[in-house]
Amino acid sequence: MTLPQASDIVTRELRGDILLVTINQPPVNALGVDVRRGLLVAIEAADADAAVRAVVIVGAGRNFIAGADIREFGKPPQAPSLPDVCNRIEACSKLVIAAIHGAALGGGLEVALAAHYRLAIAGAKLGLPEVQLGLLPGAGGTQRTPRLLGAKAALDLILSGRHIGAEEALTLGLIDRIGNSTDIAAEGLSYAQELLTNQAPVRRTRDAAGLADKDAGRIAIDAARKETAKKSRGLFSPLKIVDAVEAAQDLVFDAGMQLERTLFLQCLDSPQRAGLIHAFFAEREVLKAPETRSATPRAIASIGVVGGGTMGAGITVAALDAGLPVVMIERDEAALTRGRANVEKVYDGLIAKGRLSADAKAATLLRFSGSTDYAALAQADLVVEAVFEDIAVKQALFSELDRVCKPGAVLATNTSYLDIDLMAAGISRPADVIGLHFFSPANIMKLLEIVVPAKVSADVVATAFEFAKKLRKVPVRAGVCDGFIGNRVLAVYRQAVDAMMEDGASPYQIDTAIRNFGYPMGPFQVVDLAGGDIGWAARKRRAPTRNPEARYVQIPDRLCERGWFGQKTGRGYYLYPDGARTGVADPEVEAIIDAERLRAGIAPRSFTDEEILRRYMAAMINEGANVVHQGIALRPLDVDITFLHGYGFPRYRGGPMKYADTVGLPTILADIRAFAKEDPLFWQASPLLIDLVERGANFDSLNQSK
Ligand code: 3HC
Ligand code: NAI
């Protein structure tokens, strides 16, 4: 018998005396208002129907429930609220069983926690990832989880936001059993039947005894608060999570729920929530480049990497880790030996940290081979070159690739700045040439700029996106120009930084101001880490085309001329005594800066940290706008993702363009115009920024998928 349907989204079906409630809200069964209403109606129907003795909740499709509908945040709330729905589920007089497959995340797990019994099958992903969105679990998660698992395990789960599998969930006590078939409804129904047969009682998580040991709870809460204050610098929601779990320990359930609600709403209101959710959606939007929709990717089963230096080795490791076989080409045997050693060094580092076994390393390296003969690339489906940053070297190499690679092979360059159209133009198959700009260390950094030259075919672009997915990288589509998206914008705000240094701010003050904004490192620390010689080479390359009228700060060159390239040479802007990783301020650098100010005829002035930040961000945002305006980036969100994943921009601020929207574009434009009074050549407002301000629009208005 089928009861009347509340909606197609939450369906009810009576199977004997068990009501099967199925949530069917593609793509991931998020708990939008219709789902919440449907669940409420289903539970009330179950309570009211004497024929129903138990309720089984399942999700249709690939997931149980992925959580609250994130798209509803920031919009006017619609009843019923999720906490009310969860409370109603828990209050049900009939047994309620959550049968979990796929994701049971955030509000999804909170629904399951409100049920009386929980079952999951292999492949289930359970977790409370709200912290990653600047939130806390706001539908009882902070109150029910500690009651079930104890404060320590609950805090670990909620503060980390990590996903756990069914086995770990069972061990922790988050679920009651693991089902062994893949038919989730059948598993749920048979579990419910068994519970009924055994006369299992309605068992409410609010009454669970996980917090009975008050001393253990107090110790865990105090430790978490201390650790969180240290680790989550600048973040709003983590300490609120600790407060909410403390309330679970100290207050009765309903009072704890009230406090959770108050704290949840504070998080919801915070700009950090908006920034983090922007990042969540932007990460998904960048995948939707036009070519990924219009073309079918080519098959990629084996990779060639040319060059075994810093980048070649990192790219090799990234591909090996993705399970792909890699052949590395180097100039001679000695260089090849070094290239292989560079690869092995990464795995040896993991072994030393206990994160990899020697056997696993050996198994991975079985997929690795090396050669000094380009002919070894004959079977590669995709070749990435990471040889010296020199157009003549790259062009000669592309001719070689043209000669040896099979038809249809994708030929990619990892160049940082050079003209990929030029590389493509010299060979017989320009449609196969693309830029794959990895970031250092390439096996770790998530960003991959996919640089699209004029003649490349759409399926090669689609293949690059597919390759990024295999490597678990975050791809951003970029156009050809000097520096693509990231390094082009970087070059501009570096100039702003150097100008501030020459005008009177010390590199150490600038670094501190930028770190206080949320960056893990300041811009001078970054130079010292990456190596000052890289920027030096780029500056020398640009020297012949540099506008002689443009301001050029020579301080970085003075350091490079002394061989002070940063960490690798023991000193740069900072001193690194005895190979230290954290630098100390260097009075000699300050003396060089003073001398340069004198040479340039500049009387140093002081900067507040706020002024430093405003100039830094205005330069970045303005060039970001130019990059969008010129079609180098598809949308502002592509610039955001580039800076979040390649340049350490604080994720909770959403990226530079999102930050600009938060501050307000008129303010940014006014700053640029004010700075232009000192240096009109450098501070030229982007036409896009001017246009948006005139129209009263913001960057986000341009973020619809193209
Ligand atoms: N709300 C709205 N849309 C969501 C969503 C959510 N919670 N989760 C995923 N989506 C959307 C994605 O934006 C994407 O949309 P698109 O196709 O238009 O780009 C689509 O669903 C598919 O998502 P993915 O591409 O990420 O699919 P995957 O299969 O790779 O991953 C997933 C599935 C693991 C569920 C992943 O989407 C995910 O981690 N989702 C977010 C989970 C989460 O953070 N939940 C907590 C929400 S906050 C909350 O619950 C508050 C509560 O405590 C009150
Ligand atoms: P590197 O100097 O560490 O390595 C280059 C390697 O290429 C050397 O091992 C050299 O022996 C080899 N090589 C040179 N010519 C060759 C040829 N014709 N055939 C085979 N091998 C050859 O340089 P790095 O830093 O790895 O840079 C490589 C490329 O990656 C450059 O284009 C650079 O701009 C780019 N890049 C560098 C980044 C970085 O942070 N180092 C970041 C992103 C891109």
mmCIF file of C-alpha atoms in Angstrom, residues 298-637:
data_model
loop_
_atom_site.group_PDB
_atom_site.id
_atom_site.type_symbol
_atom_site.label_atom_id
_atom_site.label_comp_id
_atom_site.label_asym_id
_atom_site.label_seq_id
_atom_site.Cartn_x
_atom_site.Cartn_y
_atom_site.Cartn_z
ATOM 1 C CA ARG A 298 41.416 12.207 -25.289
ATOM 2 C CA ALA A 299 42.461 9.095 -23.374
ATOM 3 C CA ILE A 300 45.449 9.616 -21.077
ATOM 4 C CA ALA A 301 47.157 6.418 -19.963
ATOM 5 C CA SER A 302 50.840 7.353 -19.998
ATOM 6 C CA ILE A 303 52.801 10.533 -19.434
ATOM 7 C CA GLY A 304 56.118 11.935 -20.570
ATOM 8 C CA VAL A 305 57.936 14.630 -18.613
ATOM 9 C CA VAL A 306 60.865 16.493 -20.143
ATOM 10 C CA GLY A 307 63.234 17.927 -17.551
ATOM 11 C CA GLY A 308 63.869 16.473 -14.115
ATOM 12 C CA GLY A 309 64.562 19.703 -12.209
ATOM 13 C CA THR A 310 62.369 21.252 -9.529
ATOM 14 C CA MET A 311 59.206 21.254 -11.602
ATOM 15 C CA GLY A 312 59.792 18.188 -13.774
ATOM 16 C CA ALA A 313 60.353 16.046 -10.680
ATOM 17 C CA GLY A 314 57.291 17.483 -8.921
ATOM 18 C CA ILE A 315 55.075 16.911 -11.969
ATOM 19 C CA THR A 316 56.429 13.370 -12.238
ATOM 20 C CA VAL A 317 55.497 12.665 -8.623
ATOM 21 C CA ALA A 318 52.030 14.152 -9.139
ATOM 22 C CA ALA A 319 51.450 11.868 -12.136
ATOM 23 C CA LEU A 320 52.921 8.793 -10.432
ATOM 24 C CA ASP A 321 50.721 9.432 -7.408
ATOM 25 C CA ALA A 322 47.722 9.484 -9.728
ATOM 26 C CA GLY A 323 48.667 5.963 -10.806
ATOM 27 C CA LEU A 324 50.037 6.979 -14.211
ATOM 28 C CA PRO A 325 53.246 5.589 -15.723
ATOM 29 C CA VAL A 326 55.796 8.335 -16.405
ATOM 30 C CA VAL A 327 58.828 8.455 -18.631
ATOM 31 C CA MET A 328 61.249 11.269 -17.798
ATOM 32 C CA ILE A 329 63.617 12.723 -20.395
ATOM 33 C CA GLU A 330 66.781 14.577 -19.444
ATOM 34 C CA ARG A 331 69.716 16.012 -21.331
ATOM 35 C CA ASP A 332 72.302 13.458 -20.297
ATOM 36 C CA GLU A 333 72.812 10.551 -17.918
ATOM 37 C CA ALA A 334 74.049 12.735 -15.079
ATOM 38 C CA ALA A 335 71.001 15.020 -15.312
ATOM 39 C CA LEU A 336 68.726 11.990 -15.522
ATOM 40 C CA THR A 337 70.274 10.525 -12.394
ATOM 41 C CA ARG A 338 69.650 13.852 -10.652
ATOM 42 C CA GLY A 339 66.087 13.906 -11.989
ATOM 43 C CA ARG A 340 65.376 10.443 -10.626
ATOM 44 C CA ALA A 341 66.989 11.418 -7.325
ATOM 45 C CA ASN A 342 64.712 14.490 -7.166
ATOM 46 C CA VAL A 343 61.712 12.193 -7.525
ATOM 47 C CA GLU A 344 62.995 9.704 -4.965
ATOM 48 C CA LYS A 345 63.714 12.505 -2.512
ATOM 49 C CA VAL A 346 59.994 13.286 -2.300
ATOM 50 C CA TYR A 347 59.127 9.687 -1.439
ATOM 51 C CA ASP A 348 62.081 9.375 0.964
ATOM 52 C CA GLY A 349 60.773 12.441 2.780
ATOM 53 C CA LEU A 350 57.420 10.708 3.216
ATOM 54 C CA ILE A 351 59.101 7.527 4.414
ATOM 55 C CA ALA A 352 61.108 9.521 6.967
ATOM 56 C CA LYS A 353 57.862 11.021 8.270
ATOM 57 C CA GLY A 354 56.314 7.556 8.504
ATOM 58 C CA ARG A 355 53.712 8.416 5.861
ATOM 59 C CA LEU A 356 54.879 5.915 3.251
ATOM 60 C CA SER A 357 56.408 2.461 3.346
ATOM 61 C CA ALA A 358 59.536 1.530 1.430
ATOM 62 C CA ASP A 359 57.455 -1.106 -0.378
ATOM 63 C CA ALA A 360 54.909 1.481 -1.503
ATOM 64 C CA LYS A 361 57.709 3.682 -2.821
ATOM 65 C CA ALA A 362 59.197 0.755 -4.730
ATOM 66 C CA ALA A 363 55.777 -0.106 -6.175
ATOM 67 C CA THR A 364 55.235 3.488 -7.300
ATOM 68 C CA LEU A 365 58.653 3.727 -8.892
ATOM 69 C CA LEU A 366 57.893 0.663 -11.000
ATOM 70 C CA ARG A 367 55.802 3.063 -13.075
ATOM 71 C CA PHE A 368 58.769 5.384 -13.527
ATOM 72 C CA SER A 369 61.327 5.156 -16.294
ATOM 73 C CA GLY A 370 63.924 7.576 -17.613
ATOM 74 C CA SER A 371 65.780 8.139 -20.823
ATOM 75 C CA THR A 372 68.050 10.596 -22.566
ATOM 76 C CA ASP A 373 66.495 9.666 -25.890
ATOM 77 C CA TYR A 374 63.349 11.546 -26.950
ATOM 78 C CA ALA A 375 62.244 8.437 -28.822
ATOM 79 C CA ALA A 376 61.187 7.046 -25.428
ATOM 80 C CA LEU A 377 58.230 9.473 -25.644
ATOM 81 C CA ALA A 378 56.815 7.715 -28.712
ATOM 82 C CA GLN A 379 53.944 6.069 -26.830
ATOM 83 C CA ALA A 380 53.146 8.877 -24.370
ATOM 84 C CA ASP A 381 49.593 10.239 -24.533
ATOM 85 C CA LEU A 382 50.593 13.529 -22.934
ATOM 86 C CA VAL A 383 54.017 15.127 -22.583
ATOM 87 C CA VAL A 384 54.751 18.031 -20.224
ATOM 88 C CA GLU A 385 57.957 19.908 -20.718
ATOM 89 C CA ALA A 386 59.646 21.579 -17.729
ATOM 90 C CA VAL A 387 63.006 22.554 -19.218
ATOM 91 C CA PHE A 388 64.774 25.903 -18.803
ATOM 92 C CA GLU A 389 62.619 29.018 -19.127
ATOM 93 C CA ASP A 390 64.092 30.060 -22.471
ATOM 94 C CA ILE A 391 61.999 30.383 -25.619
ATOM 95 C CA ALA A 392 64.745 29.076 -27.923
ATOM 96 C CA VAL A 393 65.266 25.976 -25.757
ATOM 97 C CA LYS A 394 61.520 25.385 -25.630
ATOM 98 C CA GLN A 395 61.071 25.851 -29.376
ATOM 99 C CA ALA A 396 63.858 23.382 -30.150
ATOM 100 C CA LEU A 397 62.261 20.944 -27.758
ATOM 101 C CA PHE A 398 58.826 21.280 -29.362
ATOM 102 C CA SER A 399 60.377 20.432 -32.743
ATOM 103 C CA GLU A 400 61.759 17.267 -31.156
ATOM 104 C CA LEU A 401 58.364 16.425 -29.674
ATOM 105 C CA ASP A 402 56.757 17.021 -33.069
ATOM 106 C CA ARG A 403 59.198 14.501 -34.535
ATOM 107 C CA VAL A 404 58.888 11.697 -31.957
ATOM 108 C CA CYS A 405 55.416 11.859 -30.415
ATOM 109 C CA LYS A 406 52.560 9.802 -31.792
ATOM 110 C CA PRO A 407 49.685 11.539 -33.583
ATOM 111 C CA GLY A 408 47.132 12.780 -31.079
ATOM 112 C CA ALA A 409 49.599 13.154 -28.209
ATOM 113 C CA VAL A 410 48.993 16.270 -26.129
ATOM 114 C CA LEU A 411 52.096 18.470 -26.003
ATOM 115 C CA ALA A 412 52.151 20.655 -22.914
ATOM 116 C CA THR A 413 54.487 23.304 -21.569
ATOM 117 C CA ASN A 414 54.940 24.270 -17.947
ATOM 118 C CA THR A 415 56.328 27.675 -18.860
ATOM 119 C CA SER A 416 55.727 30.401 -16.294
ATOM 120 C CA TYR A 417 55.675 33.375 -18.628
ATOM 121 C CA LEU A 418 56.665 32.543 -22.200
ATOM 122 C CA ASP A 419 54.479 32.844 -25.288
ATOM 123 C CA ILE A 420 52.884 29.455 -25.905
ATOM 124 C CA ASP A 421 51.507 30.582 -29.270
ATOM 125 C CA LEU A 422 55.121 30.919 -30.395
ATOM 126 C CA MET A 423 55.944 27.399 -29.247
ATOM 127 C CA ALA A 424 52.908 26.049 -31.098
ATOM 128 C CA ALA A 425 53.569 28.050 -34.258
ATOM 129 C CA GLY A 426 56.861 26.335 -35.019
ATOM 130 C CA ILE A 427 55.528 22.790 -35.285
ATOM 131 C CA SER A 428 53.267 20.826 -37.577
ATOM 132 C CA ARG A 429 50.524 20.249 -34.968
ATOM 133 C CA PRO A 430 49.770 23.489 -33.132
ATOM 134 C CA ALA A 431 46.295 22.201 -32.219
ATOM 135 C CA ASP A 432 47.909 19.721 -29.803
ATOM 136 C CA VAL A 433 49.907 22.331 -27.847
ATOM 137 C CA ILE A 434 48.676 23.636 -24.494
ATOM 138 C CA GLY A 435 50.030 25.207 -21.327
ATOM 139 C CA LEU A 436 49.899 23.245 -18.082
ATOM 140 C CA HIS A 437 51.249 25.646 -15.523
ATOM 141 C CA PHE A 438 51.939 23.807 -12.289
ATOM 142 C CA PHE A 439 53.019 25.545 -9.103
ATOM 143 C CA SER A 440 55.956 24.612 -6.936
ATOM 144 C CA PRO A 441 56.084 22.093 -5.281
ATOM 145 C CA ALA A 442 54.081 20.578 -8.132
ATOM 146 C CA ASN A 443 53.151 17.417 -6.264
ATOM 147 C CA ILE A 444 51.602 19.481 -3.470
ATOM 148 C CA MET A 445 50.237 22.749 -4.806
ATOM 149 C CA LYS A 446 46.651 22.336 -5.957
ATOM 150 C CA LEU A 447 46.502 24.961 -8.673
ATOM 151 C CA LEU A 448 46.958 24.072 -12.321
ATOM 152 C CA GLU A 449 46.562 26.907 -14.801
ATOM 153 C CA ILE A 450 45.397 25.475 -18.094
ATOM 154 C CA VAL A 451 46.700 27.960 -20.611
ATOM 155 C CA VAL A 452 44.802 27.960 -23.860
ATOM 156 C CA PRO A 453 46.727 29.116 -26.934
ATOM 157 C CA ALA A 454 44.986 30.418 -30.054
ATOM 158 C CA LYS A 455 45.226 27.271 -32.153
ATOM 159 C CA VAL A 456 44.627 24.533 -29.603
ATOM 160 C CA SER A 457 41.739 22.195 -30.268
ATOM 161 C CA ALA A 458 38.869 21.991 -27.800
ATOM 162 C CA ASP A 459 39.438 18.313 -27.050
ATOM 163 C CA VAL A 460 43.012 19.055 -25.957
ATOM 164 C CA VAL A 461 41.647 21.623 -23.505
ATOM 165 C CA ALA A 462 39.077 19.112 -22.276
ATOM 166 C CA THR A 463 41.886 16.554 -21.902
ATOM 167 C CA ALA A 464 43.864 19.003 -19.772
ATOM 168 C CA PHE A 465 40.886 19.401 -17.428
ATOM 169 C CA GLU A 466 40.529 15.622 -17.240
ATOM 170 C CA PHE A 467 44.247 15.303 -16.507
ATOM 171 C CA ALA A 468 43.892 17.890 -13.713
ATOM 172 C CA LYS A 469 41.083 15.824 -12.233
ATOM 173 C CA LYS A 470 43.218 12.661 -12.319
ATOM 174 C CA LEU A 471 45.992 14.560 -10.535
ATOM 175 C CA ARG A 472 43.475 15.996 -8.033
ATOM 176 C CA LYS A 473 44.456 19.513 -9.022
ATOM 177 C CA VAL A 474 42.219 22.556 -9.162
ATOM 178 C CA PRO A 475 42.259 23.667 -12.813
ATOM 179 C CA VAL A 476 41.756 27.250 -13.893
ATOM 180 C CA ARG A 477 41.434 28.157 -17.555
ATOM 181 C CA ALA A 478 43.749 31.022 -18.558
ATOM 182 C CA GLY A 479 44.592 32.841 -21.756
ATOM 183 C CA VAL A 480 48.065 33.450 -23.153
ATOM 184 C CA CYS A 481 49.826 36.597 -21.903
ATOM 185 C CA ASP A 482 52.974 37.350 -19.932
ATOM 186 C CA GLY A 483 52.379 35.427 -16.693
ATOM 187 C CA PHE A 484 48.854 34.146 -17.497
ATOM 188 C CA ILE A 485 46.518 34.887 -14.566
ATOM 189 C CA GLY A 486 48.566 34.328 -11.437
ATOM 190 C CA ASN A 487 52.066 35.477 -12.270
ATOM 191 C CA ARG A 488 50.781 38.431 -14.251
ATOM 192 C CA VAL A 489 48.791 39.750 -11.303
ATOM 193 C CA LEU A 490 51.644 38.836 -8.953
ATOM 194 C CA ALA A 491 54.099 40.938 -10.978
ATOM 195 C CA VAL A 492 51.858 43.967 -10.472
ATOM 196 C CA TYR A 493 51.264 43.729 -6.745
ATOM 197 C CA ARG A 494 54.950 42.928 -6.261
ATOM 198 C CA GLN A 495 55.684 46.299 -7.820
ATOM 199 C CA ALA A 496 53.304 47.918 -5.340
ATOM 200 C CA VAL A 497 55.060 46.093 -2.510
ATOM 201 C CA ASP A 498 58.513 47.110 -3.705
ATOM 202 C CA ALA A 499 57.393 50.723 -4.075
ATOM 203 C CA MET A 500 56.135 50.723 -0.481
ATOM 204 C CA MET A 501 59.479 49.301 0.629
ATOM 205 C CA GLU A 502 61.380 52.029 -1.162
ATOM 206 C CA ASP A 503 58.996 54.679 0.151
ATOM 207 C CA GLY A 504 59.580 53.749 3.764
ATOM 208 C CA ALA A 505 57.922 50.489 4.889
ATOM 209 C CA SER A 506 60.326 47.761 5.897
ATOM 210 C CA PRO A 507 59.923 44.331 4.276
ATOM 211 C CA TYR A 508 59.344 42.967 7.763
ATOM 212 C CA GLN A 509 56.473 45.362 8.453
ATOM 213 C CA ILE A 510 54.943 44.545 5.068
ATOM 214 C CA ASP A 511 55.204 40.812 5.701
ATOM 215 C CA THR A 512 53.586 41.186 9.116
ATOM 216 C CA ALA A 513 50.733 43.287 7.733
ATOM 217 C CA ILE A 514 50.029 40.735 5.008
ATOM 218 C CA ARG A 515 50.224 37.810 7.428
ATOM 219 C CA ASN A 516 47.791 39.569 9.710
ATOM 220 C CA PHE A 517 45.372 39.683 6.789
ATOM 221 C CA GLY A 518 45.468 35.874 6.835
ATOM 222 C CA TYR A 519 48.286 34.873 4.490
ATOM 223 C CA PRO A 520 50.546 32.143 5.832
ATOM 224 C CA MET A 521 53.561 34.167 4.654
ATOM 225 C CA GLY A 522 54.335 37.706 3.635
ATOM 226 C CA PRO A 523 55.485 38.592 0.092
ATOM 227 C CA PHE A 524 59.166 38.852 1.048
ATOM 228 C CA GLN A 525 59.095 35.511 2.816
ATOM 229 C CA VAL A 526 57.613 34.061 -0.361
ATOM 230 C CA VAL A 527 60.479 35.454 -2.462
ATOM 231 C CA ASP A 528 62.953 33.947 -0.024
ATOM 232 C CA LEU A 529 61.217 30.588 -0.215
ATOM 233 C CA ALA A 530 60.805 30.444 -4.000
ATOM 234 C CA GLY A 531 64.231 31.938 -4.733
ATOM 235 C CA GLY A 532 64.875 35.577 -5.613
ATOM 236 C CA ASP A 533 66.651 34.497 -8.805
ATOM 237 C CA ILE A 534 63.350 33.504 -10.459
ATOM 238 C CA GLY A 535 61.923 37.037 -10.301
ATOM 239 C CA TRP A 536 65.336 38.472 -11.191
ATOM 240 C CA ALA A 537 65.421 36.459 -14.413
ATOM 241 C CA ALA A 538 61.910 37.654 -15.286
ATOM 242 C CA ARG A 539 62.861 41.278 -14.604
ATOM 243 C CA LYS A 540 65.937 40.988 -16.815
ATOM 244 C CA ARG A 541 63.844 39.432 -19.561
ATOM 245 C CA ARG A 542 61.349 42.278 -19.378
ATOM 246 C CA ALA A 543 63.994 45.000 -19.136
ATOM 247 C CA PRO A 544 64.173 45.750 -22.899
ATOM 248 C CA THR A 545 60.412 46.272 -23.134
ATOM 249 C CA ARG A 546 59.925 48.060 -19.813
ATOM 250 C CA ASN A 547 58.522 51.572 -20.086
ATOM 251 C CA PRO A 548 61.459 53.829 -19.231
ATOM 252 C CA GLU A 549 58.989 56.216 -17.579
ATOM 253 C CA ALA A 550 57.762 53.518 -15.194
ATOM 254 C CA ARG A 551 59.065 53.429 -11.654
ATOM 255 C CA TYR A 552 61.567 50.641 -11.161
ATOM 256 C CA VAL A 553 62.660 49.757 -7.635
ATOM 257 C CA GLN A 554 66.156 48.321 -7.695
ATOM 258 C CA ILE A 555 66.357 46.935 -4.157
ATOM 259 C CA PRO A 556 65.529 43.340 -5.203
ATOM 260 C CA ASP A 557 68.302 43.483 -7.831
ATOM 261 C CA ARG A 558 70.806 44.718 -5.237
ATOM 262 C CA LEU A 559 70.089 41.603 -3.142
ATOM 263 C CA CYS A 560 70.285 39.262 -6.132
ATOM 264 C CA GLU A 561 73.577 40.782 -7.283
ATOM 265 C CA ARG A 562 75.012 39.715 -3.935
ATOM 266 C CA GLY A 563 73.746 36.175 -4.515
ATOM 267 C CA TRP A 564 71.152 36.552 -1.736
ATOM 268 C CA PHE A 565 68.397 34.454 -3.286
ATOM 269 C CA GLY A 566 66.663 33.500 -0.044
ATOM 270 C CA GLN A 567 66.508 30.245 1.905
ATOM 271 C CA LYS A 568 68.562 28.250 -0.564
ATOM 272 C CA THR A 569 71.508 30.653 -0.204
ATOM 273 C CA GLY A 570 71.074 31.180 3.547
ATOM 274 C CA ARG A 571 69.982 34.787 3.159
ATOM 275 C CA GLY A 572 67.632 36.935 1.137
ATOM 276 C CA TYR A 573 65.401 39.549 2.733
ATOM 277 C CA TYR A 574 65.875 37.519 5.891
ATOM 278 C CA LEU A 575 68.821 35.678 7.375
ATOM 279 C CA TYR A 576 68.552 31.899 7.685
ATOM 280 C CA PRO A 577 71.387 30.949 9.994
ATOM 281 C CA ASP A 578 72.405 27.285 9.896
ATOM 282 C CA GLY A 579 69.747 26.325 7.352
ATOM 283 C CA ALA A 580 66.874 27.644 9.513
ATOM 284 C CA ARG A 581 63.458 27.657 7.764
ATOM 285 C CA THR A 582 62.235 30.761 9.588
ATOM 286 C CA GLY A 583 64.208 33.862 8.834
ATOM 287 C CA VAL A 584 65.305 36.711 11.065
ATOM 288 C CA ALA A 585 65.431 40.384 10.115
ATOM 289 C CA ASP A 586 68.717 41.422 8.516
ATOM 290 C CA PRO A 587 70.174 44.865 9.368
ATOM 291 C CA GLU A 588 72.357 44.675 6.251
ATOM 292 C CA VAL A 589 69.225 44.429 4.092
ATOM 293 C CA GLU A 590 67.832 47.462 5.869
ATOM 294 C CA ALA A 591 71.071 49.316 5.144
ATOM 295 C CA ILE A 592 70.829 48.413 1.443
ATOM 296 C CA ILE A 593 67.259 49.692 1.404
ATOM 297 C CA ASP A 594 68.362 52.955 3.041
ATOM 298 C CA ALA A 595 71.130 53.368 0.476
ATOM 299 C CA GLU A 596 68.705 52.757 -2.374
ATOM 300 C CA ARG A 597 66.254 55.323 -0.984
ATOM 301 C CA LEU A 598 69.094 57.806 -0.890
ATOM 302 C CA ARG A 599 70.142 56.966 -4.444
ATOM 303 C CA ALA A 600 66.546 57.372 -5.667
ATOM 304 C CA GLY A 601 66.139 60.641 -3.744
ATOM 305 C CA ILE A 602 63.274 59.325 -1.627
ATOM 306 C CA ALA A 603 62.655 60.660 1.869
ATOM 307 C CA PRO A 604 61.197 57.640 3.703
ATOM 308 C CA ARG A 605 57.788 57.984 5.281
ATOM 309 C CA SER A 606 55.849 55.700 7.566
ATOM 310 C CA PHE A 607 52.978 53.425 6.556
ATOM 311 C CA THR A 608 50.276 52.019 8.763
ATOM 312 C CA ASP A 609 49.554 48.312 8.369
ATOM 313 C CA GLU A 610 46.159 49.268 6.978
ATOM 314 C CA GLU A 611 47.707 51.463 4.293
ATOM 315 C CA ILE A 612 50.020 48.637 3.309
ATOM 316 C CA LEU A 613 47.098 46.280 2.938
ATOM 317 C CA ARG A 614 45.009 48.731 0.936
ATOM 318 C CA ARG A 615 47.761 49.258 -1.618
ATOM 319 C CA TYR A 616 48.577 45.579 -1.805
ATOM 320 C CA MET A 617 44.959 44.614 -2.381
ATOM 321 C CA ALA A 618 44.156 47.498 -4.721
ATOM 322 C CA ALA A 619 47.054 46.522 -7.002
ATOM 323 C CA MET A 620 46.006 42.867 -6.986
ATOM 324 C CA ILE A 621 42.318 43.568 -7.557
ATOM 325 C CA ASN A 622 42.953 46.103 -10.303
ATOM 326 C CA GLU A 623 45.153 43.736 -12.292
ATOM 327 C CA GLY A 624 42.675 40.919 -11.564
ATOM 328 C CA ALA A 625 40.026 43.128 -13.176
ATOM 329 C CA ASN A 626 42.272 43.689 -16.207
ATOM 330 C CA VAL A 627 42.815 39.981 -16.567
ATOM 331 C CA VAL A 628 39.042 39.411 -16.622
ATOM 332 C CA HIS A 629 38.471 42.410 -18.877
ATOM 333 C CA GLN A 630 40.910 41.045 -21.449
ATOM 334 C CA GLY A 631 39.449 37.545 -21.318
ATOM 335 C CA ILE A 632 42.622 36.023 -19.840
ATOM 336 C CA ALA A 633 40.422 34.776 -16.990
ATOM 337 C CA LEU A 634 36.893 33.660 -17.808
ATOM 338 C CA ARG A 635 35.329 35.228 -14.729
ATOM 339 C CA PRO A 636 36.379 36.948 -11.501
ATOM 340 C CA LEU A 637 35.948 33.634 -9.701
#
